[in-house]
Amino acid sequence: MSTLPPLDQATQINLSREGGVAFLPGQRNSCSIALGSCSEDERARIRQALLSAAPKAQAADEAGRGDQRYFVILINFNDDAATEDVRLHVGEQEAPEELIRLWRERTGRR
Amino acid sequence: MHARNCLACVLPPYLLDHLAKHGHARLRTLAQNSLALDNQLRLRRTAIGRASTTLATARNTPPGQISRHVHTAESGSQLPGRLIRAEGQATTGDVAADEAYAYLGATYELFWEVFQRHSIDGAGLPLIGTVHYGQNYENAFWNGEQMVFGDGDGEIFNRFTIAIDIVGHELAHGVIEHETSLAYKGQSGALNESLADVFGTLVKQYHAKHSVEQADWLIGVGLFTDEVKATALRSMKAPGSAYDDPALGKDPQPGHMRDYVDTTEDNGGVHINSGIPNRAFYLAATAIGGYAWEKSGRIWYEALCDEGLWDTADFSQFAALTVDVAERLYGVGVEQQSVRQAWVDVGVIA
Ligand SMILES: [Zn+2]
């Protein structure tokens, strides 16, 4: 039985925070994590953040409604995975602690 | 199959739905099985949802009677937080709480006195607000049930209750959501945002009793500190001119269709391209003259409530609707012509 690729085949994660009552170009913020350059521990933590965030994901035109902020997680997979990138939108209020912690560590933003 | 690391085990219903329709055959089966299970859960959630709606309805007030409940999150993120000022209670001395209370009142007044709408749902839904949300939180939003206001970081942003039109904007999101489910992306999303700005600025103008000439047509004056070169979040009169500062960048709003911004950011530019319908409203209102809430505001409000406003409406469909509504309300005259001309001037209709 086929399924979506395991996260072991993910190569890179792009994390950004969007939404809010105005779009301010200078306040854009995001980070890229190349999983290959992470330690095994880091990879495990990132995997856990993604696994707890994924069930909270909303449709792209639901996230952000009414000026709510949300995280956009883009997961790139290697060629063996035979899948397109996965893009998840997770509302800030629903975002799991693991994801918020990852965001703060990687971007230095609140 | 790697059970622990497998994304498919934890993917949300909408993605499963997408896969069930568009995925590879084998993925489709997997998605369909997961969906069947999820639908059972969803039915249970709907039943719970109905129960809480019933509770909320019980507290609705008679027409014309406002019911405000201002809470504090005390720098946390639990909503609604601790109630600090209920309807009729005296000022608290907490500036943000008292501003929220006053401006929710001003917003209720516009909708009730001008449009005869009794609160967000037209049936007296209590107005729930929370201030001091998060730490140095730089945003205000409507979460589907209530309004939430951050304190700002004090460096770029002041507290978000400082601007009456921002409070009006967030409450208007509630009204808009009750009238239509305009998809929050691309042009329909930008219409959603523009409508929130239109009613936000009408709250401000009605409160100050400003005519179209006296109004500043800016959204969010006072929100930025003196540290940044910014007059407001947006300008309805001159989109793209509200700020230009190293920390903020330059206001990206277009005021004409030829400058429409195609982007995947910001839900497809909902807070960017809203500049186009915002300017159309400004042009229509100033051409008609007088007080914006009397005629142009009435036209936009009736268009918002019209059954012809589809979830996926684009600018030109909304434009056509406002022209129709103007004619329905005022006949073929200066109102209808001004509305039509406004949409022509921003390049939405020919
Ligand atoms: Zn908005």
Coordinates of C-alpha atoms and ligand atoms in Angstrom, one line a residue:
Chain A
M1 CA 0.0 0.0 0.0
S2 CA 1.3 3.4 -1.0
T3 CA 1.2 6.4 1.3
L4 CA 2.6 9.9 1.5
P5 CA 6.3 9.8 2.0
P6 CA 7.7 9.4 5.5
L7 CA 9.3 12.5 6.9
D8 CA 12.7 10.7 6.6
Q9 CA 12.5 11.6 2.9
A10 CA 12.0 15.3 3.7
T11 CA 15.0 17.4 2.8
Q12 CA 14.1 20.9 3.7
I13 CA 11.5 22.8 5.8
N14 CA 10.5 26.4 5.1
L15 CA 8.7 28.0 7.9
S16 CA 7.0 31.4 7.7
R17 CA 4.5 33.4 9.7
E18 CA 1.8 35.2 7.7
G19 CA -1.5 37.0 8.2
G20 CA -2.4 39.9 10.5
V21 CA -4.4 43.1 10.0
A22 CA -1.9 44.5 7.5
F23 CA 0.7 43.2 5.1
L24 CA 4.0 44.9 6.0
P25 CA 6.7 43.9 3.5
G26 CA 9.5 44.8 5.9
Q27 CA 8.1 42.6 8.7
R28 CA 8.1 39.5 6.6
N29 CA 9.8 36.6 8.4
S30 CA 10.7 33.1 7.6
C31 CA 13.4 30.5 8.1
S32 CA 14.7 27.6 6.1
I33 CA 15.9 24.4 7.7
A34 CA 18.1 22.0 5.7
L35 CA 17.4 18.7 7.4
G36 CA 20.7 17.2 6.2
S37 CA 22.7 19.6 8.3
C38 CA 20.7 19.0 11.5
S39 CA 21.8 16.6 14.2
E40 CA 19.8 13.5 14.8
D41 CA 18.3 15.1 17.9
E42 CA 17.3 18.3 16.0
R43 CA 15.7 16.2 13.3
A44 CA 13.7 14.3 15.8
R45 CA 12.4 17.6 17.4
I46 CA 11.6 19.0 14.0
R47 CA 9.8 15.9 13.0
Q48 CA 7.8 16.0 16.3
A49 CA 6.9 19.7 15.6
L50 CA 5.6 18.8 12.1
L51 CA 3.7 15.7 13.3
S52 CA 1.9 17.7 16.0
A53 CA 1.3 20.6 13.6
A54 CA -0.1 18.7 10.6
P55 CA -3.4 17.6 12.2
K56 CA -4.1 21.3 13.0
A57 CA -3.6 22.5 9.4
Q58 CA -6.4 24.4 7.7
A59 CA -7.3 25.0 4.1
A60 CA -5.3 27.8 2.6
D61 CA -8.4 30.1 2.3
E62 CA -9.5 29.4 5.9
A63 CA -6.1 30.2 7.5
G64 CA -5.8 33.9 8.1
R65 CA -9.5 34.7 8.1
G66 CA -10.4 37.8 10.1
D67 CA -6.7 38.9 10.3
Q68 CA -5.6 35.9 12.3
R69 CA -1.9 35.0 12.0
Y70 CA -0.8 31.6 10.8
F71 CA 2.3 29.5 10.1
V72 CA 3.0 28.3 6.6
I73 CA 5.1 25.1 6.6
L74 CA 6.6 24.0 3.3
I75 CA 8.1 20.5 3.3
N76 CA 10.4 19.5 0.4
F77 CA 11.0 15.8 -0.2
N78 CA 13.8 14.1 -2.0
D79 CA 13.4 12.5 -5.4
D80 CA 12.9 9.0 -4.0
A81 CA 9.7 10.3 -2.3
A82 CA 7.9 10.7 -5.6
T83 CA 5.7 13.4 -4.2
E84 CA 5.2 17.1 -4.6
D85 CA 6.0 19.4 -1.8
V86 CA 3.6 19.6 1.1
R87 CA 2.3 23.0 2.2
L88 CA 0.5 23.3 5.5
H89 CA -1.3 26.3 7.0
V90 CA -1.5 26.3 10.8
G91 CA -3.4 29.0 12.7
E92 CA -1.3 30.7 15.4
Q93 CA -3.9 30.0 18.1
E94 CA -4.0 26.3 17.2
A95 CA -0.2 25.9 16.7
P96 CA 1.3 23.3 19.0
E97 CA 4.0 24.4 21.5
E98 CA 6.7 22.4 19.6
L99 CA 6.1 24.4 16.4
I100 CA 6.1 27.8 18.2
R101 CA 9.3 26.8 20.0
L102 CA 10.9 25.9 16.7
W103 CA 9.8 29.2 15.2
R104 CA 11.2 31.2 18.1
E105 CA 14.5 29.4 18.1
R106 CA 15.0 29.7 14.4
T107 CA 13.9 33.2 13.8
G108 CA 14.4 34.9 17.2
R109 CA 10.9 36.3 16.9
R110 CA 8.2 36.2 19.5
Chain B
M1 CA 4.8 1.8 6.3
H2 CA 6.5 4.0 8.9
A3 CA 3.5 4.5 11.2
R4 CA 5.2 7.0 13.5
N5 CA 6.7 9.3 10.9
C6 CA 4.0 9.0 8.3
L7 CA 2.4 12.3 7.4
A8 CA -0.8 10.7 6.0
C9 CA -1.7 9.5 9.5
V10 CA -2.0 13.0 10.7
L11 CA -3.1 15.0 7.8
P12 CA -6.1 17.2 8.3
P13 CA -9.5 16.6 6.6
Y14 CA -9.3 19.2 3.9
L15 CA -6.0 17.7 2.6
L16 CA -7.5 14.2 2.7
D17 CA -10.5 15.5 0.8
H18 CA -8.2 17.0 -1.8
L19 CA -6.3 13.7 -2.1
A20 CA -9.5 11.7 -2.2
K21 CA -10.5 13.8 -5.3
H22 CA -7.1 14.4 -7.0
G23 CA -4.5 12.0 -5.6
H24 CA -3.1 8.8 -7.1
A25 CA -5.5 5.9 -7.1
R26 CA -3.9 4.2 -4.1
L27 CA -3.6 7.4 -2.2
R28 CA -7.3 8.1 -2.9
T29 CA -8.4 4.9 -1.2
L30 CA -6.3 5.8 1.9
A31 CA -7.8 9.2 2.0
Q32 CA -11.3 8.0 1.5
N33 CA -11.0 5.6 4.4
S34 CA -9.6 8.3 6.7
L35 CA -12.4 10.7 5.6
A36 CA -15.2 8.3 6.5
L37 CA -13.8 8.1 10.0
D38 CA -13.4 11.9 10.2
N39 CA -17.0 12.5 9.1
Q40 CA -18.2 10.6 12.1
L41 CA -16.1 12.9 14.3
R42 CA -17.4 15.9 12.4
L43 CA -21.0 15.0 13.1
R44 CA -20.3 14.9 16.8
R45 CA -18.5 18.2 16.7
T46 CA -21.5 19.8 14.9
A47 CA -23.8 18.6 17.7
I48 CA -21.5 20.2 20.3
G49 CA -21.3 23.4 18.2
R50 CA -25.1 23.8 18.2
A51 CA -25.3 23.5 21.9
S52 CA -22.9 26.3 22.5
T53 CA -24.7 28.5 19.9
T54 CA -27.9 28.0 21.8
L55 CA -26.2 29.2 25.0
A56 CA -24.9 32.3 23.2
T57 CA -28.4 33.1 21.8
A58 CA -29.8 33.1 25.3
R59 CA -27.8 36.1 26.2
N60 CA -28.8 38.2 23.2
T61 CA -30.3 41.6 24.0
P62 CA -33.4 43.3 22.6
P63 CA -33.0 45.4 19.5
G64 CA -31.1 48.7 20.1
Q65 CA -29.6 47.4 23.3
I66 CA -25.8 46.7 23.2
S67 CA -24.1 44.1 25.3
R68 CA -20.3 44.5 25.6
H69 CA -17.9 42.2 27.5
V70 CA -14.3 43.3 27.6
H71 CA -11.8 40.8 29.0
T72 CA -8.0 40.8 29.6
A73 CA -5.8 38.0 28.6
E74 CA -3.2 39.3 31.0
S75 CA -0.4 38.8 28.5
G76 CA -1.4 35.2 27.9
S77 CA -3.2 33.5 25.0
Q78 CA -6.3 32.0 26.7
L79 CA -9.5 33.4 25.3
P80 CA -11.6 35.2 26.3
G81 CA -9.6 35.7 29.5
R82 CA -10.8 37.5 32.7
L83 CA -13.8 39.8 32.4
I84 CA -12.9 43.3 33.4
R85 CA -15.7 45.5 32.0
A86 CA -19.2 44.3 31.3
E87 CA -22.0 46.4 29.8
G88 CA -23.0 49.4 31.9
Q89 CA -20.0 49.1 34.3
A90 CA -17.8 52.1 35.0
T91 CA -14.4 52.8 33.4
T92 CA -11.6 50.5 34.6
G93 CA -8.6 52.8 34.3
D94 CA -7.1 50.3 32.0
V95 CA -6.7 52.4 28.8
A96 CA -6.9 49.5 26.3
A97 CA -10.0 48.0 28.0
D98 CA -11.8 51.3 28.1
E99 CA -10.9 52.0 24.5
A100 CA -12.2 48.6 23.4
Y101 CA -15.4 49.2 25.4
A102 CA -15.9 52.7 23.9
Y103 CA -15.1 51.7 20.3
L104 CA -17.1 48.5 20.3
G105 CA -19.9 50.9 21.4
A106 CA -19.2 53.3 18.5
T107 CA -19.2 50.3 16.1
Y108 CA -22.5 49.0 17.4
E109 CA -24.0 52.6 17.0
L110 CA -23.0 52.8 13.3
F111 CA -24.6 49.4 12.5
W112 CA -27.7 50.0 14.6
E113 CA -28.4 53.7 14.0
V114 CA -27.5 53.8 10.4
F115 CA -28.2 50.3 9.1
Q116 CA -30.7 49.1 11.7
R117 CA -28.5 46.1 12.3
H118 CA -28.6 44.8 15.8
S119 CA -25.0 43.7 16.4
I120 CA -22.8 41.3 14.5
D121 CA -25.5 38.7 13.7
G122 CA -28.4 41.2 13.4
A123 CA -29.9 39.4 16.5
G124 CA -28.1 41.0 19.3
L125 CA -25.0 38.8 19.7
P126 CA -23.0 40.0 22.6
L127 CA -19.8 41.8 21.6
I128 CA -16.8 40.0 23.2
G129 CA -13.4 41.6 23.2
T130 CA -10.1 40.7 24.8
V131 CA -7.2 43.1 25.3
H132 CA -3.6 42.5 26.5
Y133 CA -3.4 39.4 24.4
G134 CA 0.0 37.9 24.3
Q135 CA 3.3 39.6 25.0
N136 CA 4.0 42.7 22.9
Y137 CA 1.6 41.1 20.5
E138 CA 1.5 43.1 17.2
N139 CA -1.9 42.3 15.8
A140 CA -5.7 42.5 16.2
F141 CA -8.1 39.9 14.9
W142 CA -11.6 38.4 14.8
N143 CA -11.4 34.6 15.5
G144 CA -14.9 33.8 14.5
E145 CA -16.3 34.4 18.0
Q146 CA -14.7 37.5 19.4
M147 CA -12.3 40.4 18.8
V148 CA -8.7 40.2 20.2
F149 CA -6.3 43.1 20.6
G150 CA -2.5 43.0 21.3
D151 CA -0.5 45.7 23.1
G152 CA 2.0 46.1 20.3
D153 CA 5.8 46.1 20.9
G154 CA 6.0 49.8 21.8
E155 CA 8.8 50.2 19.3
I156 CA 6.9 50.0 16.0
F157 CA 3.4 49.4 17.2
N158 CA 1.2 51.0 19.9
R159 CA -1.7 49.1 21.4
F160 CA -4.2 48.0 18.8
T161 CA -7.2 49.5 20.6
I162 CA -5.8 53.0 20.0
A163 CA -7.5 53.2 16.5
I164 CA -11.3 53.3 16.4
D165 CA -11.3 52.1 12.8
I166 CA -9.3 49.0 13.7
V167 CA -11.8 48.1 16.4
G168 CA -14.5 48.7 13.8
H169 CA -12.6 46.7 11.2
E170 CA -12.4 43.6 13.4
L171 CA -16.0 43.8 14.4
A172 CA -17.0 44.3 10.8
H173 CA -15.2 40.9 10.0
G174 CA -17.8 39.4 12.3
V175 CA -20.6 41.1 10.4
I176 CA -19.1 40.1 7.0
E177 CA -18.8 36.5 8.1
H178 CA -22.4 36.4 9.1
E179 CA -23.6 37.7 5.7
T180 CA -21.3 35.9 3.3
S181 CA -18.5 33.4 3.3
L182 CA -16.3 35.4 0.9
A183 CA -13.4 33.0 0.3
Y184 CA -10.3 34.5 2.1
K185 CA -8.0 34.5 -0.9
G186 CA -7.4 36.5 -4.0
Q187 CA -10.0 39.0 -5.1
S188 CA -12.8 37.6 -2.9
G189 CA -10.5 37.8 0.1
A190 CA -9.4 41.4 -0.8
L191 CA -13.1 42.3 -1.0
N192 CA -13.6 40.8 2.5
E193 CA -10.7 43.0 3.7
S194 CA -11.9 46.0 1.9
L195 CA -15.4 45.7 3.3
A196 CA -13.9 45.6 6.8
D197 CA -11.9 48.8 6.0
V198 CA -15.0 50.5 4.6
F199 CA -17.1 49.8 7.7
G200 CA -14.1 50.5 9.9
T201 CA -13.7 54.0 8.4
L202 CA -17.4 54.6 8.5
V203 CA -17.3 53.9 12.3
K204 CA -14.6 56.5 12.6
Q205 CA -16.4 59.1 10.4
Y206 CA -19.8 58.5 12.0
H207 CA -18.3 58.8 15.5
A208 CA -16.6 62.1 14.6
K209 CA -19.6 63.2 12.4
H210 CA -17.1 63.9 9.6
S211 CA -18.3 64.6 6.1
V212 CA -16.4 63.0 3.1
E213 CA -14.3 66.2 2.9
Q214 CA -13.4 66.2 6.6
A215 CA -12.6 62.5 6.8
D216 CA -8.9 61.5 6.5
W217 CA -9.7 58.2 4.7
L218 CA -6.8 56.6 6.6
I219 CA -7.0 53.2 8.4
G220 CA -5.2 52.8 11.7
V221 CA -4.0 56.3 12.5
G222 CA -2.1 56.2 15.8
L223 CA -1.2 52.6 15.6
F224 CA 2.5 53.2 14.7
T225 CA 4.9 54.8 17.1
D226 CA 6.8 58.0 16.3
E227 CA 9.9 55.7 15.7
V228 CA 8.7 54.8 12.2
K229 CA 7.8 56.8 9.2
A230 CA 4.2 55.9 8.9
T231 CA 0.9 57.8 9.1
A232 CA -1.4 54.7 9.1
L233 CA -1.7 51.1 8.0
R234 CA -3.5 52.0 4.8
S235 CA -4.9 54.9 2.9
M236 CA -8.2 54.5 1.1
K237 CA -7.8 57.8 -0.7
A238 CA -4.2 57.1 -1.9
P239 CA -3.4 53.4 -1.5
G240 CA 0.4 52.8 -1.3
S241 CA 1.1 56.1 0.5
A242 CA 0.5 55.1 4.2
Y243 CA 4.1 54.3 5.1
D244 CA 7.7 54.1 3.8
D245 CA 10.2 53.0 6.4
P246 CA 13.2 50.7 6.7
A247 CA 11.5 48.5 9.3
L248 CA 8.1 48.3 7.6
G249 CA 9.1 48.5 3.9
K250 CA 6.9 50.6 1.6
D251 CA 3.1 50.4 1.6
P252 CA 2.4 47.8 -1.2
Q253 CA -1.2 48.7 -1.8
P254 CA -2.3 49.4 -5.4
G255 CA -5.2 51.8 -6.2
H256 CA -5.8 50.6 -9.7
M257 CA -6.2 47.3 -11.5
R258 CA -3.2 47.8 -13.7
D259 CA -1.1 47.6 -10.5
Y260 CA -2.9 44.5 -9.1
V261 CA -0.4 42.4 -7.1
D262 CA -0.2 38.7 -8.0
T263 CA 1.3 36.9 -5.0
T264 CA 0.9 33.8 -2.9
E265 CA 1.7 35.8 0.3
D266 CA -1.0 37.3 2.5
N267 CA -3.6 34.8 1.2
G268 CA -3.0 36.0 -2.3
G269 CA -2.7 39.7 -1.4
V270 CA -5.9 40.2 0.6
H271 CA -4.5 43.1 2.6
I272 CA -2.7 44.4 -0.5
N273 CA -5.2 44.4 -3.3
S274 CA -8.0 45.6 -1.0
G275 CA -6.5 49.0 -1.9
I276 CA -8.4 48.9 -5.2
P277 CA -12.0 48.4 -3.9
N278 CA -11.0 50.7 -1.0
R279 CA -10.3 53.5 -3.4
A280 CA -13.4 52.8 -5.3
F281 CA -15.4 53.4 -2.2
Y282 CA -13.5 56.6 -1.5
L283 CA -14.2 57.8 -5.0
A284 CA -17.9 56.9 -4.9
A285 CA -18.4 58.5 -1.5
T286 CA -16.6 61.8 -2.4
A287 CA -18.5 62.0 -5.7
I288 CA -21.8 61.6 -3.9
G289 CA -20.8 63.9 -1.1
G290 CA -22.2 64.6 2.3
Y291 CA -21.7 61.9 4.9
A292 CA -20.3 58.7 3.6
W293 CA -22.5 56.5 5.8
E294 CA -25.7 58.0 4.4
K295 CA -25.6 56.9 0.8
S296 CA -22.4 55.2 -0.3
G297 CA -22.2 53.3 3.1
R298 CA -25.8 52.2 2.6
I299 CA -25.1 51.0 -0.9
W300 CA -22.0 49.0 0.2
Y301 CA -24.0 47.6 3.2
E302 CA -26.9 46.5 1.1
A303 CA -24.5 44.9 -1.4
L304 CA -22.8 43.0 1.5
C305 CA -26.2 41.7 2.6
D306 CA -27.4 40.9 -1.0
E307 CA -28.0 37.3 -1.9
G308 CA -26.2 38.1 -5.2
L309 CA -22.9 38.3 -3.3
W310 CA -21.3 35.0 -4.0
D311 CA -18.5 33.3 -1.9
T312 CA -16.2 33.6 -4.9
A313 CA -17.1 37.1 -6.0
D314 CA -14.4 39.0 -7.7
F315 CA -14.0 42.8 -8.0
S316 CA -16.0 43.2 -11.1
Q317 CA -18.9 41.1 -9.8
F318 CA -19.0 43.2 -6.6
A319 CA -18.8 46.4 -8.7
A320 CA -21.8 45.3 -10.7
L321 CA -23.7 44.5 -7.6
T322 CA -23.0 47.9 -6.0
V323 CA -24.2 49.6 -9.2
D324 CA -27.4 47.6 -9.2
V325 CA -28.0 48.3 -5.5
A326 CA -27.4 52.0 -6.0
E327 CA -30.0 52.0 -8.8
R328 CA -32.4 50.0 -6.6
L329 CA -32.1 52.4 -3.7
Y330 CA -31.8 55.8 -5.5
G331 CA -32.8 55.2 -9.1
V332 CA -30.8 56.1 -12.1
G333 CA -29.1 59.3 -10.9
V334 CA -25.9 60.7 -9.4
E335 CA -25.5 57.9 -6.9
Q336 CA -25.6 55.1 -9.4
Q337 CA -23.4 57.1 -11.9
S338 CA -20.9 57.9 -9.1
V339 CA -20.6 54.3 -8.1
R340 CA -20.2 53.2 -11.6
Q341 CA -17.6 55.8 -12.4
A342 CA -15.6 55.0 -9.2
W343 CA -15.2 51.4 -10.4
V344 CA -14.3 52.6 -13.9
D345 CA -11.6 54.9 -12.4
V346 CA -9.9 52.1 -10.5
G347 CA -10.0 49.9 -13.7
V348 CA -12.4 47.3 -12.4
I349 CA -15.1 47.8 -15.0
A350 CA -14.8 49.4 -18.5
Ligands
ZN1 ZN -9.1 42.4 8.2

